[in-house]
Amino acid sequence: MSSGYRNVDVGCPFYRTDDGSHKITCEGIIDDSTLAIYFRKKKDYEIHISVFCCDHYQNCEVHQMLLEKYKEQ
């Protein structure tokens, strides 16, 4: 699945993949779509994925948005 971060560390159920340096891909808000987050700096990518994809994904705005998608269904 992932070409960058170790899947074993990722806890977010909406995470799909990452490129290991600048892009994180999540489930999209529309069925059969994805959402990509791009970072200009690798350090920002590393912080985001370790904090919001692994440890505290409940605090991620993308995670919260996607939870709303499922509440509406």
mmCIF file with all atom_site columns, C-alpha atoms in Angstrom:
data_model
loop_
_atom_site.group_PDB
_atom_site.id
_atom_site.type_symbol
_atom_site.label_atom_id
_atom_site.label_alt_id
_atom_site.label_comp_id
_atom_site.label_asym_id
_atom_site.label_entity_id
_atom_site.label_seq_id
_atom_site.pdbx_PDB_ins_code
_atom_site.Cartn_x
_atom_site.Cartn_y
_atom_site.Cartn_z
_atom_site.occupancy
_atom_site.B_iso_or_equiv
_atom_site.pdbx_formal_charge
_atom_site.auth_seq_id
_atom_site.auth_comp_id
_atom_site.auth_asym_id
_atom_site.auth_atom_id
_atom_site.pdbx_PDB_model_num
ATOM 1  C CA . MET A 1 1  ? 0.000   0.000  0.000  1.00 0.00 ? 1  MET A CA 1
ATOM 2  C CA . SER A 1 2  ? 2.525   2.588  1.097  1.00 0.00 ? 2  SER A CA 1
ATOM 3  C CA . SER A 1 3  ? 5.672   3.404  -0.771 1.00 0.00 ? 3  SER A CA 1
ATOM 4  C CA . GLY A 1 4  ? 6.910   5.685  1.989  1.00 0.00 ? 4  GLY A CA 1
ATOM 5  C CA . TYR A 1 5  ? 5.819   5.378  5.611  1.00 0.00 ? 5  TYR A CA 1
ATOM 6  C CA . ARG A 1 6  ? 5.606   2.054  7.375  1.00 0.00 ? 6  ARG A CA 1
ATOM 7  C CA . ASN A 1 7  ? 1.970   0.886  7.371  1.00 0.00 ? 7  ASN A CA 1
ATOM 8  C CA . VAL A 1 8  ? 2.382   -0.668 10.803 1.00 0.00 ? 8  VAL A CA 1
ATOM 9  C CA . ASP A 1 9  ? 2.785   2.847  12.264 1.00 0.00 ? 9  ASP A CA 1
ATOM 10 C CA . VAL A 1 10 ? -0.266  4.357  10.551 1.00 0.00 ? 10 VAL A CA 1
ATOM 11 C CA . GLY A 1 11 ? -3.457  4.218  12.590 1.00 0.00 ? 11 GLY A CA 1
ATOM 12 C CA . CYS A 1 12 ? -5.840  6.320  10.526 1.00 0.00 ? 12 CYS A CA 1
ATOM 13 C CA . PRO A 1 13 ? -8.431  4.189  8.730  1.00 0.00 ? 13 PRO A CA 1
ATOM 14 C CA . PHE A 1 14 ? -8.678  6.781  5.942  1.00 0.00 ? 14 PHE A CA 1
ATOM 15 C CA . TYR A 1 15 ? -4.957  6.731  5.049  1.00 0.00 ? 15 TYR A CA 1
ATOM 16 C CA . ARG A 1 16 ? -4.257  5.115  1.675  1.00 0.00 ? 16 ARG A CA 1
ATOM 17 C CA . THR A 1 17 ? -0.618  5.698  0.696  1.00 0.00 ? 17 THR A CA 1
ATOM 18 C CA . ASP A 1 18 ? 2.271   8.166  0.675  1.00 0.00 ? 18 ASP A CA 1
ATOM 19 C CA . ASP A 1 19 ? 5.351   8.791  -1.429 1.00 0.00 ? 19 ASP A CA 1
ATOM 20 C CA . GLY A 1 20 ? 7.801   9.008  1.469  1.00 0.00 ? 20 GLY A CA 1
ATOM 21 C CA . SER A 1 21 ? 8.613   12.681 1.122  1.00 0.00 ? 21 SER A CA 1
ATOM 22 C CA . HIS A 1 22 ? 5.901   15.119 0.011  1.00 0.00 ? 22 HIS A CA 1
ATOM 23 C CA . LYS A 1 23 ? 2.502   13.503 -0.636 1.00 0.00 ? 23 LYS A CA 1
ATOM 24 C CA . ILE A 1 24 ? -0.036  11.690 1.549  1.00 0.00 ? 24 ILE A CA 1
ATOM 25 C CA . THR A 1 25 ? -3.114  10.138 -0.040 1.00 0.00 ? 25 THR A CA 1
ATOM 26 C CA . CYS A 1 26 ? -6.307  9.545  1.928  1.00 0.00 ? 26 CYS A CA 1
ATOM 27 C CA . GLU A 1 27 ? -9.766  8.255  1.154  1.00 0.00 ? 27 GLU A CA 1
ATOM 28 C CA . GLY A 1 28 ? -11.781 10.874 -0.693 1.00 0.00 ? 28 GLY A CA 1
ATOM 29 C CA . ILE A 1 29 ? -15.024 12.490 0.370  1.00 0.00 ? 29 ILE A CA 1
ATOM 30 C CA . ILE A 1 30 ? -16.764 11.255 -2.795 1.00 0.00 ? 30 ILE A CA 1
ATOM 31 C CA . ASP A 1 31 ? -17.128 7.502  -3.382 1.00 0.00 ? 31 ASP A CA 1
ATOM 32 C CA . ASP A 1 32 ? -14.298 5.951  -5.410 1.00 0.00 ? 32 ASP A CA 1
ATOM 33 C CA . SER A 1 33 ? -12.068 9.001  -4.985 1.00 0.00 ? 33 SER A CA 1
ATOM 34 C CA . THR A 1 34 ? -8.907  9.923  -3.092 1.00 0.00 ? 34 THR A CA 1
ATOM 35 C CA . LEU A 1 35 ? -7.633  13.095 -1.488 1.00 0.00 ? 35 LEU A CA 1
ATOM 36 C CA . ALA A 1 36 ? -3.950  14.038 -1.757 1.00 0.00 ? 36 ALA A CA 1
ATOM 37 C CA . ILE A 1 37 ? -2.109  16.380 0.596  1.00 0.00 ? 37 ILE A CA 1
ATOM 38 C CA . TYR A 1 38 ? 1.145   17.815 -0.781 1.00 0.00 ? 38 TYR A CA 1
ATOM 39 C CA . PHE A 1 39 ? 3.895   19.380 1.319  1.00 0.00 ? 39 PHE A CA 1
ATOM 40 C CA . ARG A 1 40 ? 6.607   21.689 0.016  1.00 0.00 ? 40 ARG A CA 1
ATOM 41 C CA . LYS A 1 41 ? 9.031   20.604 2.712  1.00 0.00 ? 41 LYS A CA 1
ATOM 42 C CA . LYS A 1 42 ? 9.807   17.001 3.614  1.00 0.00 ? 42 LYS A CA 1
ATOM 43 C CA . LYS A 1 43 ? 10.023  17.979 7.287  1.00 0.00 ? 43 LYS A CA 1
ATOM 44 C CA . ASP A 1 44 ? 6.398   19.207 7.216  1.00 0.00 ? 44 ASP A CA 1
ATOM 45 C CA . TYR A 1 45 ? 5.350   15.926 5.573  1.00 0.00 ? 45 TYR A CA 1
ATOM 46 C CA . GLU A 1 46 ? 7.198   13.939 8.266  1.00 0.00 ? 46 GLU A CA 1
ATOM 47 C CA . ILE A 1 47 ? 5.567   15.902 11.078 1.00 0.00 ? 47 ILE A CA 1
ATOM 48 C CA . HIS A 1 48 ? 2.097   15.561 9.610  1.00 0.00 ? 48 HIS A CA 1
ATOM 49 C CA . ILE A 1 49 ? 2.288   11.832 8.926  1.00 0.00 ? 49 ILE A CA 1
ATOM 50 C CA . SER A 1 50 ? 3.791   10.992 12.310 1.00 0.00 ? 50 SER A CA 1
ATOM 51 C CA . VAL A 1 51 ? 1.325   13.140 14.266 1.00 0.00 ? 51 VAL A CA 1
ATOM 52 C CA . PHE A 1 52 ? -1.892  13.016 12.241 1.00 0.00 ? 52 PHE A CA 1
ATOM 53 C CA . CYS A 1 53 ? -1.671  9.666  10.434 1.00 0.00 ? 53 CYS A CA 1
ATOM 54 C CA . CYS A 1 54 ? -0.067  7.657  13.221 1.00 0.00 ? 54 CYS A CA 1
ATOM 55 C CA . ASP A 1 55 ? -0.482  8.961  16.750 1.00 0.00 ? 55 ASP A CA 1
ATOM 56 C CA . HIS A 1 56 ? -3.331  11.476 16.892 1.00 0.00 ? 56 HIS A CA 1
ATOM 57 C CA . TYR A 1 57 ? -5.296  10.876 13.707 1.00 0.00 ? 57 TYR A CA 1
ATOM 58 C CA . GLN A 1 58 ? -8.551  11.722 15.517 1.00 0.00 ? 58 GLN A CA 1
ATOM 59 C CA . ASN A 1 59 ? -7.326  15.352 15.544 1.00 0.00 ? 59 ASN A CA 1
ATOM 60 C CA . CYS A 1 60 ? -6.705  15.476 11.785 1.00 0.00 ? 60 CYS A CA 1
ATOM 61 C CA . GLU A 1 61 ? -9.143  17.684 9.883  1.00 0.00 ? 61 GLU A CA 1
ATOM 62 C CA . VAL A 1 62 ? -9.301  15.193 7.003  1.00 0.00 ? 62 VAL A CA 1
ATOM 63 C CA . HIS A 1 63 ? -10.172 12.393 9.438  1.00 0.00 ? 63 HIS A CA 1
ATOM 64 C CA . GLN A 1 64 ? -12.908 14.502 11.020 1.00 0.00 ? 64 GLN A CA 1
ATOM 65 C CA . MET A 1 65 ? -14.312 15.442 7.603  1.00 0.00 ? 65 MET A CA 1
ATOM 66 C CA . LEU A 1 66 ? -14.451 11.798 6.523  1.00 0.00 ? 66 LEU A CA 1
ATOM 67 C CA . LEU A 1 67 ? -16.159 10.764 9.756  1.00 0.00 ? 67 LEU A CA 1
ATOM 68 C CA . GLU A 1 68 ? -18.927 13.205 8.833  1.00 0.00 ? 68 GLU A CA 1
ATOM 69 C CA . LYS A 1 69 ? -19.228 11.489 5.443  1.00 0.00 ? 69 LYS A CA 1
ATOM 70 C CA . TYR A 1 70 ? -20.067 8.221  7.186  1.00 0.00 ? 70 TYR A CA 1
ATOM 71 C CA . LYS A 1 71 ? -22.427 9.830  9.706  1.00 0.00 ? 71 LYS A CA 1
ATOM 72 C CA . GLU A 1 72 ? -24.505 11.121 6.782  1.00 0.00 ? 72 GLU A CA 1
ATOM 73 C CA . GLN A 1 73 ? -24.829 7.637  5.242  1.00 0.00 ? 73 GLN A CA 1
#
